[in-house]
CSV table of N, CA and C in Angstrom, one decimal:
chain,number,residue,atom,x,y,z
A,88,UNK,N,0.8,-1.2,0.0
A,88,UNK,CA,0.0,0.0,0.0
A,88,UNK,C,0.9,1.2,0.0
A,89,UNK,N,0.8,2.2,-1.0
A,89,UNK,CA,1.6,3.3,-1.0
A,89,UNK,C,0.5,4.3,-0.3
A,90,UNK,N,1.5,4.8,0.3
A,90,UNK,CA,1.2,6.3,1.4
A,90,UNK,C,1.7,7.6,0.9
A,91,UNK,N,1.1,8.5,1.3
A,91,UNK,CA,0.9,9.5,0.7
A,91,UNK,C,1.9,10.5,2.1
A,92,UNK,N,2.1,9.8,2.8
A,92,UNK,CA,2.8,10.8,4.4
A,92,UNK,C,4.0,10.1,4.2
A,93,UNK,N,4.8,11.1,4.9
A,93,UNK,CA,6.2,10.4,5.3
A,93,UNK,C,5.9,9.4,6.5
A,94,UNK,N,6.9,8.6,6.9
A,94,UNK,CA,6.9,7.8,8.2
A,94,UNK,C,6.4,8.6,9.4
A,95,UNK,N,7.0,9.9,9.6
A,95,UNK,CA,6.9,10.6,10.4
A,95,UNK,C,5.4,11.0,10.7
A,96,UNK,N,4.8,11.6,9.3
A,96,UNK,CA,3.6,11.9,9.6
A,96,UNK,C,2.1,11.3,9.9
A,97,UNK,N,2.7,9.9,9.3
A,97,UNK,CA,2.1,8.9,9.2
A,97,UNK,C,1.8,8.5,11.1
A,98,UNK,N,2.4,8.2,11.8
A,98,UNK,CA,3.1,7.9,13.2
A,98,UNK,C,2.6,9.2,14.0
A,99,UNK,N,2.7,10.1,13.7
A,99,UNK,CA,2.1,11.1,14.3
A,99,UNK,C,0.2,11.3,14.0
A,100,UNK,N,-0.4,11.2,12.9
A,100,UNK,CA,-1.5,10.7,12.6
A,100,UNK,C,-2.1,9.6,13.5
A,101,UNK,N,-1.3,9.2,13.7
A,101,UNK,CA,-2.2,7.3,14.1
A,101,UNK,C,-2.5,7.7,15.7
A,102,UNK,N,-0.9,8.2,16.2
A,102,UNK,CA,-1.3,8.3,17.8
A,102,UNK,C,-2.2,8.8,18.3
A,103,UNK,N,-2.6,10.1,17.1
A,103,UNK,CA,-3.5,11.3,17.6
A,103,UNK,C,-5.4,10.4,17.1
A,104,UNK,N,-5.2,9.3,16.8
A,104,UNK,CA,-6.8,8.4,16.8
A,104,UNK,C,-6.9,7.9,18.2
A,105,UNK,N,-7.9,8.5,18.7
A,105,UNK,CA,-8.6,7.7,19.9
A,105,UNK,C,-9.0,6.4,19.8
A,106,UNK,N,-8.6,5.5,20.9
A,106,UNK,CA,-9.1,4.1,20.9
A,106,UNK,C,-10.5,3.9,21.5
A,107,UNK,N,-11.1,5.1,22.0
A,107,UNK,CA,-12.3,5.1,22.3
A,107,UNK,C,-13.4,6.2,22.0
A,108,UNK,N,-14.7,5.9,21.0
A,108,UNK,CA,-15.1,7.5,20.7
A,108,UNK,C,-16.2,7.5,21.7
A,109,UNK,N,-16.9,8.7,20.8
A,109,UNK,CA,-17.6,9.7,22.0
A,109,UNK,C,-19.0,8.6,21.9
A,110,UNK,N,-19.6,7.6,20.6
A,110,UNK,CA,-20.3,6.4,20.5
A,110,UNK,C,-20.0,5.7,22.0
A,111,UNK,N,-18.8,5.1,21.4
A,111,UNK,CA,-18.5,3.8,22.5
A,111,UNK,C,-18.7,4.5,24.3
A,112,UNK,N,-18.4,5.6,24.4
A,112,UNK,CA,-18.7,6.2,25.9
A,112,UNK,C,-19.9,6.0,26.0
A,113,UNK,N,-20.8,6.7,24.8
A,113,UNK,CA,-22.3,6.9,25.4
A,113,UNK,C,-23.0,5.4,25.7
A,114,UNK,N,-22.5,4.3,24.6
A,114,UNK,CA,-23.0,3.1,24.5
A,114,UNK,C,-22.3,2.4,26.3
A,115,UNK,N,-21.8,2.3,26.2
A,115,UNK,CA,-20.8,2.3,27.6
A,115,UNK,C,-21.7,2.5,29.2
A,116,UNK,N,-21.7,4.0,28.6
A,116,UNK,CA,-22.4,4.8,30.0
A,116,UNK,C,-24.3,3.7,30.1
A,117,UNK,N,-24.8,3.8,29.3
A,117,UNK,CA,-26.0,3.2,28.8
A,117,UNK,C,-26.4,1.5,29.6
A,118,UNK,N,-25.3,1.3,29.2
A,118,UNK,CA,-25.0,-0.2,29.8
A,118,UNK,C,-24.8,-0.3,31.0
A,119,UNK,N,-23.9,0.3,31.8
A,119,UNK,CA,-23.5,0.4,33.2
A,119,UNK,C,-24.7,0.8,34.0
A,120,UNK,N,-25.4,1.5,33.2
A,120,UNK,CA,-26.8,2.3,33.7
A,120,UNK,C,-27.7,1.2,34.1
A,121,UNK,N,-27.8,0.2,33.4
A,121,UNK,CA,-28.3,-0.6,33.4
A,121,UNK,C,-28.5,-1.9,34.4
A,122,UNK,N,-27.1,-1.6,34.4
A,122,UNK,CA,-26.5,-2.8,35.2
A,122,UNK,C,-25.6,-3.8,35.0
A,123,UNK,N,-25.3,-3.5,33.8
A,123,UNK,CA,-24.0,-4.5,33.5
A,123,UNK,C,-23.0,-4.2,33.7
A,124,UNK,N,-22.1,-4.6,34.0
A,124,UNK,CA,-20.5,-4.4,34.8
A,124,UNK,C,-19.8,-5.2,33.2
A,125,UNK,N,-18.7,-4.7,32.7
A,125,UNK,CA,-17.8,-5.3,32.1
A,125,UNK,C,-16.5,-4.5,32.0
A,126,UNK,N,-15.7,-4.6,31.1
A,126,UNK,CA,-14.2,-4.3,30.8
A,126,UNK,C,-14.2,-3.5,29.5
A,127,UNK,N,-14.2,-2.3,29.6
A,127,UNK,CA,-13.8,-1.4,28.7
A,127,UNK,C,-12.1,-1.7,27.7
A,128,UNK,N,-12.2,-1.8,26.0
A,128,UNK,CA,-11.0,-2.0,25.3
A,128,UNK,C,-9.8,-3.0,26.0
A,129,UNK,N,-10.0,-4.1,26.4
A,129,UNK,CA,-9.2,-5.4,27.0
A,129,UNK,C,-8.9,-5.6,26.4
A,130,UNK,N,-7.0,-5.9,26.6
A,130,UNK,CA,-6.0,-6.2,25.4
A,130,UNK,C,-6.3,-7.6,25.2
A,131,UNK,N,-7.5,-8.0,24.2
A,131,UNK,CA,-7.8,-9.0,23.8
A,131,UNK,C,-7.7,-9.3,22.4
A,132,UNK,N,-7.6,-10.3,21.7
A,132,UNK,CA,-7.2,-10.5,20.5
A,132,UNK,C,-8.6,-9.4,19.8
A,133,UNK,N,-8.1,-8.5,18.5
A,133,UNK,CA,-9.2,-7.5,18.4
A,133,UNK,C,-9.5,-6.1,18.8
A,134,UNK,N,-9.3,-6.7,20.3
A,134,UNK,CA,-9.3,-5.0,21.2
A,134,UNK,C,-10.9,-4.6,21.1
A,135,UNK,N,-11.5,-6.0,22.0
A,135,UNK,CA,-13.1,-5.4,21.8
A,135,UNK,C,-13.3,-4.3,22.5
A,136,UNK,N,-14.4,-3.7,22.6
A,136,UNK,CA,-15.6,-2.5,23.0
A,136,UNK,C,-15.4,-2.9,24.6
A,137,UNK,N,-16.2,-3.8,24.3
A,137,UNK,CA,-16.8,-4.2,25.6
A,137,UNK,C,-16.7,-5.7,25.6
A,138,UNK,N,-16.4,-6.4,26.6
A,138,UNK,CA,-15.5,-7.7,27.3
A,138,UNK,C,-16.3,-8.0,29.2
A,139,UNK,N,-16.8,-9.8,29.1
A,139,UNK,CA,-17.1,-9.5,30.2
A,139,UNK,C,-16.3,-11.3,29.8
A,140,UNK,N,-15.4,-10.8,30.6
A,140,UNK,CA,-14.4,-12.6,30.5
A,140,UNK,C,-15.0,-13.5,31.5
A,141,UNK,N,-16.0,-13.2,32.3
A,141,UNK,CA,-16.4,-14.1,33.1
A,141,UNK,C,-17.5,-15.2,32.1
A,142,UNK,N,-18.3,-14.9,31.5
A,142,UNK,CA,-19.1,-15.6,30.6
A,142,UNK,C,-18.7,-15.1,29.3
A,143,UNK,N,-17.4,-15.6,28.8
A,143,UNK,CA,-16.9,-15.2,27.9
A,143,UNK,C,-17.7,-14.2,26.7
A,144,UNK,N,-18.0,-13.6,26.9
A,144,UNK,CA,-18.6,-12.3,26.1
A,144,UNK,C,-17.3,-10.8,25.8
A,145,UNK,N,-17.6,-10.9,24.0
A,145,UNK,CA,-16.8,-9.7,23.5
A,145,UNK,C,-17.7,-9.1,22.6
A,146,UNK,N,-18.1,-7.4,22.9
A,146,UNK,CA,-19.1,-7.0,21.6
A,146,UNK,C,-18.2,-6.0,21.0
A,147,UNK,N,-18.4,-6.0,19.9
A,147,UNK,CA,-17.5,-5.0,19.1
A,147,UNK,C,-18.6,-3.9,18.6
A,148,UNK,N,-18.1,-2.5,18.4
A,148,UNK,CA,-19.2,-1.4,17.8
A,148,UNK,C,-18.0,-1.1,16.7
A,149,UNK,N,-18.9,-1.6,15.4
A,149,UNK,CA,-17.7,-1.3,13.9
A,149,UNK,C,-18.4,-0.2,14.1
A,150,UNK,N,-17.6,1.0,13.2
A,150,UNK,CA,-17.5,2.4,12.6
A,150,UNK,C,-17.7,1.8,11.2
A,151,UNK,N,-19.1,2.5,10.5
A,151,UNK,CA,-18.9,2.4,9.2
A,151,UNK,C,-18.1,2.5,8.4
A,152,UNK,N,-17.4,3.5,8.2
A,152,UNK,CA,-16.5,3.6,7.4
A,152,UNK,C,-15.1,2.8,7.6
A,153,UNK,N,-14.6,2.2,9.0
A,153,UNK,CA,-13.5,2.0,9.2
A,153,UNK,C,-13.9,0.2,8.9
A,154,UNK,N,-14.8,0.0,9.0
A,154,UNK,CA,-15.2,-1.7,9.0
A,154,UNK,C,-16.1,-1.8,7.6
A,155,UNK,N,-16.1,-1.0,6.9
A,155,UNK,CA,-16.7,-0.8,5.4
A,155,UNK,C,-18.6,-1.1,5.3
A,156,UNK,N,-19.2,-1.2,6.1
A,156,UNK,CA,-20.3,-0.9,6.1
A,156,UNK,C,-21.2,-1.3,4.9
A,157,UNK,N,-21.5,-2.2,4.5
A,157,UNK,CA,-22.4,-2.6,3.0
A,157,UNK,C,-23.3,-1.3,3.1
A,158,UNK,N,-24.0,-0.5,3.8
A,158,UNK,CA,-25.1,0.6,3.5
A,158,UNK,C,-24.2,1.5,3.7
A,159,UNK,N,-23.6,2.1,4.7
A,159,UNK,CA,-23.0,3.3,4.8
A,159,UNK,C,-21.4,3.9,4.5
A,160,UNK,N,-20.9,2.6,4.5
A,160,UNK,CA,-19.4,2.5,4.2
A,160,UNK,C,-19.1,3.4,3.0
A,161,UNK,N,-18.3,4.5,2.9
A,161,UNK,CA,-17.9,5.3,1.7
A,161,UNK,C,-16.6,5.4,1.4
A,162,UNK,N,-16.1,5.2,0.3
A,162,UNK,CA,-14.4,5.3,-0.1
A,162,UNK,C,-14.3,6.1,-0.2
A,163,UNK,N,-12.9,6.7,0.2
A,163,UNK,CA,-12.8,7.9,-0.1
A,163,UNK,C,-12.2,7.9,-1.8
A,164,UNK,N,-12.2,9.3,-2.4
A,164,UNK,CA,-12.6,9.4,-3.7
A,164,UNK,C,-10.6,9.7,-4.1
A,165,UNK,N,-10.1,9.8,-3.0
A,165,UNK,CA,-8.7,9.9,-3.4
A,165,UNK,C,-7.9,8.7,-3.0
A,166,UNK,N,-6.7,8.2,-3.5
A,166,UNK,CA,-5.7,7.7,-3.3
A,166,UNK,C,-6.8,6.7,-2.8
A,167,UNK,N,-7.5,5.6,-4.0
A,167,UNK,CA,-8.2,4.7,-3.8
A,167,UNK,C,-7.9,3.4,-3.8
A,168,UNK,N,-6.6,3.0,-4.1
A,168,UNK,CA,-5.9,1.6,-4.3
A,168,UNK,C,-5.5,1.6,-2.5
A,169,UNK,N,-4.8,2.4,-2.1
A,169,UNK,CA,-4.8,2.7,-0.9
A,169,UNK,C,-5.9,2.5,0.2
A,170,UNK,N,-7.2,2.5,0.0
A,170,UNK,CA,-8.0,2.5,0.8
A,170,UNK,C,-9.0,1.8,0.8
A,171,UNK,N,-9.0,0.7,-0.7
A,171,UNK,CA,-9.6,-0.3,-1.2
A,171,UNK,C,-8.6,-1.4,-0.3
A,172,UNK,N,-7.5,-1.2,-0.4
A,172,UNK,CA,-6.5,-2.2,0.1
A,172,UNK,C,-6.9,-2.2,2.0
A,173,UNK,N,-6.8,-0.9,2.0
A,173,UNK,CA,-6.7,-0.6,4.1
A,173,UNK,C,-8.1,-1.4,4.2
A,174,UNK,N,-9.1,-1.2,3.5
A,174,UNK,CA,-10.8,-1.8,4.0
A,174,UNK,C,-11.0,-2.8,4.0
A,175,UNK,N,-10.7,-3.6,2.6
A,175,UNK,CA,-10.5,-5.0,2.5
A,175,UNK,C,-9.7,-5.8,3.5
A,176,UNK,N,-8.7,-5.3,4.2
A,176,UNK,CA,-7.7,-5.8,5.1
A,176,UNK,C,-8.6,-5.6,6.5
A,177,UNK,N,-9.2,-4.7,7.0
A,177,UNK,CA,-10.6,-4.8,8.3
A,177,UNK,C,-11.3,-5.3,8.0
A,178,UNK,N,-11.9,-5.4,6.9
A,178,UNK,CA,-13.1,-7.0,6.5
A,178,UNK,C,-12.4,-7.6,7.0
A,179,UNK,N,-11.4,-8.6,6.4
A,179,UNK,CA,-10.7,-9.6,6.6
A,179,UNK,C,-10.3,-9.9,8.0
A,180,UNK,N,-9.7,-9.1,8.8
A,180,UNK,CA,-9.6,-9.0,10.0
A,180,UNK,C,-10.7,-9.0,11.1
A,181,UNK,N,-11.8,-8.8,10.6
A,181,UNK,CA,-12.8,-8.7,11.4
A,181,UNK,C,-13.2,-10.4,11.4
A,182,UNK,N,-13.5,-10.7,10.2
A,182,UNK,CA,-13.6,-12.2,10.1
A,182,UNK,C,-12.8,-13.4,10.7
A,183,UNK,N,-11.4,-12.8,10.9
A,183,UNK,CA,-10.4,-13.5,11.6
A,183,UNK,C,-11.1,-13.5,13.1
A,184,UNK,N,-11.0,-12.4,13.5
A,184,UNK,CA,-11.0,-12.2,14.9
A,184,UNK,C,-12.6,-13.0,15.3
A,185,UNK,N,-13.8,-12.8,15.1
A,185,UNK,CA,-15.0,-13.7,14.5
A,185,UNK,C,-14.1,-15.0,15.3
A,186,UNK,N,-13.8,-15.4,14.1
A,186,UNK,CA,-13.5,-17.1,14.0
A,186,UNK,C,-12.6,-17.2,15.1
A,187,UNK,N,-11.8,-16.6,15.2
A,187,UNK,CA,-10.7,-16.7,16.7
A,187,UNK,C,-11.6,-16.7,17.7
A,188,UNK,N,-12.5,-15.9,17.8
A,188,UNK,CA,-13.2,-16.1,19.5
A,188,UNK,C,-14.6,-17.3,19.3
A,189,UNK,N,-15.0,-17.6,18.4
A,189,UNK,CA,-16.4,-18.7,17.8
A,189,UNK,C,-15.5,-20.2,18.7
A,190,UNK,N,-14.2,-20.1,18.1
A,190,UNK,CA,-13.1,-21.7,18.0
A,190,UNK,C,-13.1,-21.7,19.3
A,191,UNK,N,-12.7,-20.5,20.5
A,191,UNK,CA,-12.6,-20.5,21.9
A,191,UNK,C,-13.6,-20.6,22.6
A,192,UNK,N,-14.8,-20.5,22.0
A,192,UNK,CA,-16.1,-20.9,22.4
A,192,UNK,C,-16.8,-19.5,23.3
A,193,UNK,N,-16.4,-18.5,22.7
A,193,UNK,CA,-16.5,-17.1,23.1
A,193,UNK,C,-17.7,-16.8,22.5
A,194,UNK,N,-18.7,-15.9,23.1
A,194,UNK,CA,-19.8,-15.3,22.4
A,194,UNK,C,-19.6,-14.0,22.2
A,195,UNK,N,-19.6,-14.0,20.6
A,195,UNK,CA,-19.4,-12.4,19.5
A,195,UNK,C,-20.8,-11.5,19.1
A,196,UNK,N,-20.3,-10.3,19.7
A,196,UNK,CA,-21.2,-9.6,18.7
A,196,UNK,C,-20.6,-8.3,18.5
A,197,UNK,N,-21.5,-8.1,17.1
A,197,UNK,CA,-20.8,-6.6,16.5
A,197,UNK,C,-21.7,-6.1,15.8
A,198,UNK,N,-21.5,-4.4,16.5
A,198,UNK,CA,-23.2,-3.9,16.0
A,198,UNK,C,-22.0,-2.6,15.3
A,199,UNK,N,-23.3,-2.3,14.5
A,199,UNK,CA,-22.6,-1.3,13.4
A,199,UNK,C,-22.8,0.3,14.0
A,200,UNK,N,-21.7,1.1,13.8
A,200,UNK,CA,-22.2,2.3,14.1
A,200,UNK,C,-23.8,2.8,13.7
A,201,UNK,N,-24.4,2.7,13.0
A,201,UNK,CA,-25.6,3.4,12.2
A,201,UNK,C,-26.7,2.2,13.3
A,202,UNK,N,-26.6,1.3,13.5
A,202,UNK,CA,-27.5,1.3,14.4
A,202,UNK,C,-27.8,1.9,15.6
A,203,UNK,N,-27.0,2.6,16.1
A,203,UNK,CA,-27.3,3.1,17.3
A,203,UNK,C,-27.9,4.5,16.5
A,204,UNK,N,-27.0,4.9,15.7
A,204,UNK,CA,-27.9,6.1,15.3
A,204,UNK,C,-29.5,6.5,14.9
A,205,UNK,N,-29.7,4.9,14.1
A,205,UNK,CA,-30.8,4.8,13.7
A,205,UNK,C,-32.3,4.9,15.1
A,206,UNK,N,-31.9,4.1,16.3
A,206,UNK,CA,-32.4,3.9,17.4
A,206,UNK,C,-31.4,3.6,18.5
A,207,UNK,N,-31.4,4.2,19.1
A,207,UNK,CA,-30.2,4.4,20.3
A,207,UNK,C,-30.4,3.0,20.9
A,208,UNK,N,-32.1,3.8,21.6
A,208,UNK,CA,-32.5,2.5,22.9
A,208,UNK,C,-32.5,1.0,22.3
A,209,UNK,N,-32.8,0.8,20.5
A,209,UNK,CA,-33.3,-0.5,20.4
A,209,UNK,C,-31.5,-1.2,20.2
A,210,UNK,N,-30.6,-0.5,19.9
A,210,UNK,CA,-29.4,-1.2,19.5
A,210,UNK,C,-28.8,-1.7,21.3
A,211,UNK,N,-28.9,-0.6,21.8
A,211,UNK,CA,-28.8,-1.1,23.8
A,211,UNK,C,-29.3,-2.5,24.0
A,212,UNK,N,-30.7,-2.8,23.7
A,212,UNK,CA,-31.4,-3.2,24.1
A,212,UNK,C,-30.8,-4.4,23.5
A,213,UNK,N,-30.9,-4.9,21.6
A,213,UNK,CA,-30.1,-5.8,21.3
A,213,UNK,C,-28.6,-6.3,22.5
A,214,UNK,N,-27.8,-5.4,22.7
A,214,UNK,CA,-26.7,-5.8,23.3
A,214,UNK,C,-27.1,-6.4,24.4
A,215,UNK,N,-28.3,-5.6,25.8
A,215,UNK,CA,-28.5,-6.3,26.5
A,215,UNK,C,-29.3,-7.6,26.5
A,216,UNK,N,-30.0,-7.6,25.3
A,216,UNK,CA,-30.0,-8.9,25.5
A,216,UNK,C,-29.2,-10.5,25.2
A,217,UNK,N,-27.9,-10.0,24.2
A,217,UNK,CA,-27.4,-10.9,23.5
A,217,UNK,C,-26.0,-11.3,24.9
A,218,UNK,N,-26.2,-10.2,26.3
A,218,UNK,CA,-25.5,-10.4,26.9
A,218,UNK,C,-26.5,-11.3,28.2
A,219,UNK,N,-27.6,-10.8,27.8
A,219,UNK,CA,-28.6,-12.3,29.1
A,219,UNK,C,-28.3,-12.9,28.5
A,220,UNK,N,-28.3,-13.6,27.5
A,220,UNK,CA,-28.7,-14.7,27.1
A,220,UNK,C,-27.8,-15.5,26.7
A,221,UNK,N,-26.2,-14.8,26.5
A,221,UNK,CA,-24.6,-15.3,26.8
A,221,UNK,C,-24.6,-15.5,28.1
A,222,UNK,N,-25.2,-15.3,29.3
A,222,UNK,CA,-25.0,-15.5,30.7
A,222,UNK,C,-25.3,-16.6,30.6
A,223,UNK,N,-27.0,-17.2,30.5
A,223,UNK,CA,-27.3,-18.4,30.8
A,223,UNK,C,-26.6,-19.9,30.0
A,224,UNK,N,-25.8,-19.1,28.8
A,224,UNK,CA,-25.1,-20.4,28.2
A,224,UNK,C,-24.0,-21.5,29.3
């Protein structure tokens, strides 16, 4: 993949991305509200959302555009070999990580940005329930 930054600026870019946005807080705060207790970004294969290792539960919140999104996912219109290559490579990776926690007998889920947008409470509500119902497994 050709880059368009030096090393330098490249490296400076990346540090300045947050590992957690202002979504994953609100979805976060929402949950706790609730009552569920878990583990915020645990250096777990992936680096999920939200992690409760006691009943092995990891839910991931993809970002449209960063996880390519079939409805909302948009390329950017420049330096597109570039970012056809970076998207394809987070598909791909997403699917690894999937099958890595399925094989450990971990229960996955991964909600897309735009659902929460779409209905805040109903994408909550999905998670809390996909986390009852990982408890009683």
């Amino acid at each position: 993949m050709a880059d368009n930054l030096t090393k330098e600026q490249r490296i400076k870019n990346m540090k300045a991305i947050k590992s957690q946005s202002a979504l994953e807080n609100k979805v976060t705060k929402a949950l706790w509200k609730l009552g569920f207790r878990f583990r915020k970004n645990v250096k777990l294969l992936g680096k999920p959302d939200i992690s409760i290792s006691k009943y092995k539960i990891v839910i991931f919140i993809d970002s449209c555009f960063w996880h390519a999104c079939p409805i909302h996912g948009n390329r950017p219109k420049s330096n597109q070999d570039y970012w056809d290559k970076k998207l394809d490579r987070n598909k791909k990776r997403d699917l690894e990580v999937n099958a890595f926690y399925k094989e450990k007998g971990w229960n996955i889920l991964r909600v897309w940005e735009h659902e929460f947008k779409e209905d805040f409470d109903k994408a909550i509500n999905k998670i809390a329930t996909f986390i009852g119902e990982s408890k009683l497994q």
